[in-house]
Amino acid sequence: MLTTKRRPSRLISGNQRFSRSNMQKSSVGPLVAGLVLVVLAAIYGYMYFQVNSQEKKMTELQTVIAKDSQTVSGVVNFINTSLSGTQNK
């Protein structure tokens, strides 16, 4: 009967062979979770910056609107008083 020599890789049981590959796969999980957290933090930072930028624009716009409405009120009041002054004469 003829016997063949087994290669050293075949002497390792199947569970041992797969456990090495499972260790590599399990180390990818925390890396992916960390990457997802970094992306979420970047999105949060971007949105925070955008909201603050929009808030500054809104405050500036409200200030301009208040000044313009005061100017328009002054002009309307001037026209009304000048018209009522000419009608009384």
Coordinates of C-alpha atoms in Angstrom, one line a residue:
M1 CA 0.0 0.0 0.0
L2 CA 1.2 3.4 -1.0
T3 CA 1.1 6.2 1.6
T4 CA 1.5 9.9 0.8
K5 CA 2.8 12.6 2.9
R6 CA 0.4 15.2 4.0
R7 CA 1.3 18.8 3.6
P8 CA 1.6 20.8 6.8
S9 CA -1.3 23.0 5.8
R10 CA -3.5 20.0 5.7
L11 CA -2.5 18.9 9.2
I12 CA -4.2 22.0 10.6
S13 CA -7.8 21.3 11.4
G14 CA -10.5 23.1 9.6
N15 CA -11.5 25.1 12.6
Q16 CA -8.0 26.4 13.1
R17 CA -7.7 27.4 9.5
F18 CA -10.9 29.4 9.6
S19 CA -10.2 31.0 13.0
R20 CA -7.3 32.9 11.4
S21 CA -9.5 34.3 8.7
N22 CA -12.2 35.1 11.3
M23 CA -9.8 37.2 13.3
Q24 CA -9.0 39.2 10.3
K25 CA -12.7 39.8 9.5
S26 CA -13.5 40.8 13.1
S27 CA -10.8 43.5 13.1
V28 CA -12.5 45.1 10.1
G29 CA -15.7 45.7 12.1
P30 CA -14.3 48.3 14.6
L31 CA -12.5 50.0 11.7
V32 CA -15.8 50.3 9.8
A33 CA -17.6 51.5 12.9
G34 CA -14.9 54.1 13.5
L35 CA -15.1 55.3 9.9
V36 CA -18.9 55.6 10.2
L37 CA -18.5 57.6 13.4
V38 CA -16.0 59.9 11.7
V39 CA -18.3 60.4 8.8
L40 CA -21.2 61.2 11.1
A41 CA -19.1 63.7 13.1
A42 CA -18.1 65.4 9.8
I43 CA -21.7 65.6 8.7
Y44 CA -22.7 67.0 12.1
G45 CA -19.9 69.6 11.9
Y46 CA -20.9 70.6 8.4
M47 CA -24.6 71.0 9.4
Y48 CA -23.6 73.0 12.6
F49 CA -21.5 75.3 10.4
Q50 CA -24.4 75.8 7.9
V51 CA -27.0 76.5 10.6
N52 CA -24.8 79.1 12.2
S53 CA -24.1 80.7 8.8
Q54 CA -27.8 80.8 8.0
E55 CA -28.6 82.2 11.4
K56 CA -26.1 85.1 10.9
K57 CA -27.7 85.8 7.5
M58 CA -31.1 85.9 9.0
T59 CA -30.1 88.2 11.8
E60 CA -28.5 90.6 9.3
L61 CA -31.6 90.4 7.1
Q62 CA -33.9 91.2 10.0
T63 CA -31.8 94.2 10.8
V64 CA -31.9 95.5 7.3
I65 CA -35.7 94.9 7.1
A66 CA -36.3 96.9 10.3
K67 CA -34.2 99.8 9.0
D68 CA -35.9 99.8 5.6
S69 CA -39.4 99.6 7.2
Q70 CA -38.5 102.6 9.4
T71 CA -37.4 104.5 6.3
V72 CA -40.5 103.6 4.4
S73 CA -42.7 104.6 7.4
G74 CA -40.9 108.0 7.6
V75 CA -41.5 108.6 3.9
V76 CA -45.1 107.6 4.1
N77 CA -45.7 109.8 7.1
F78 CA -44.0 112.8 5.4
I79 CA -46.2 112.3 2.3
N80 CA -49.3 112.0 4.4
T81 CA -48.5 115.2 6.4
S82 CA -47.6 117.2 3.3
L83 CA -50.9 116.1 1.6
S84 CA -53.0 116.8 4.6
G85 CA -51.3 120.2 5.0
T86 CA -52.2 121.2 1.4
Q87 CA -55.8 120.0 1.8
N88 CA -56.3 122.2 4.9
K89 CA -55.3 125.4 3.0

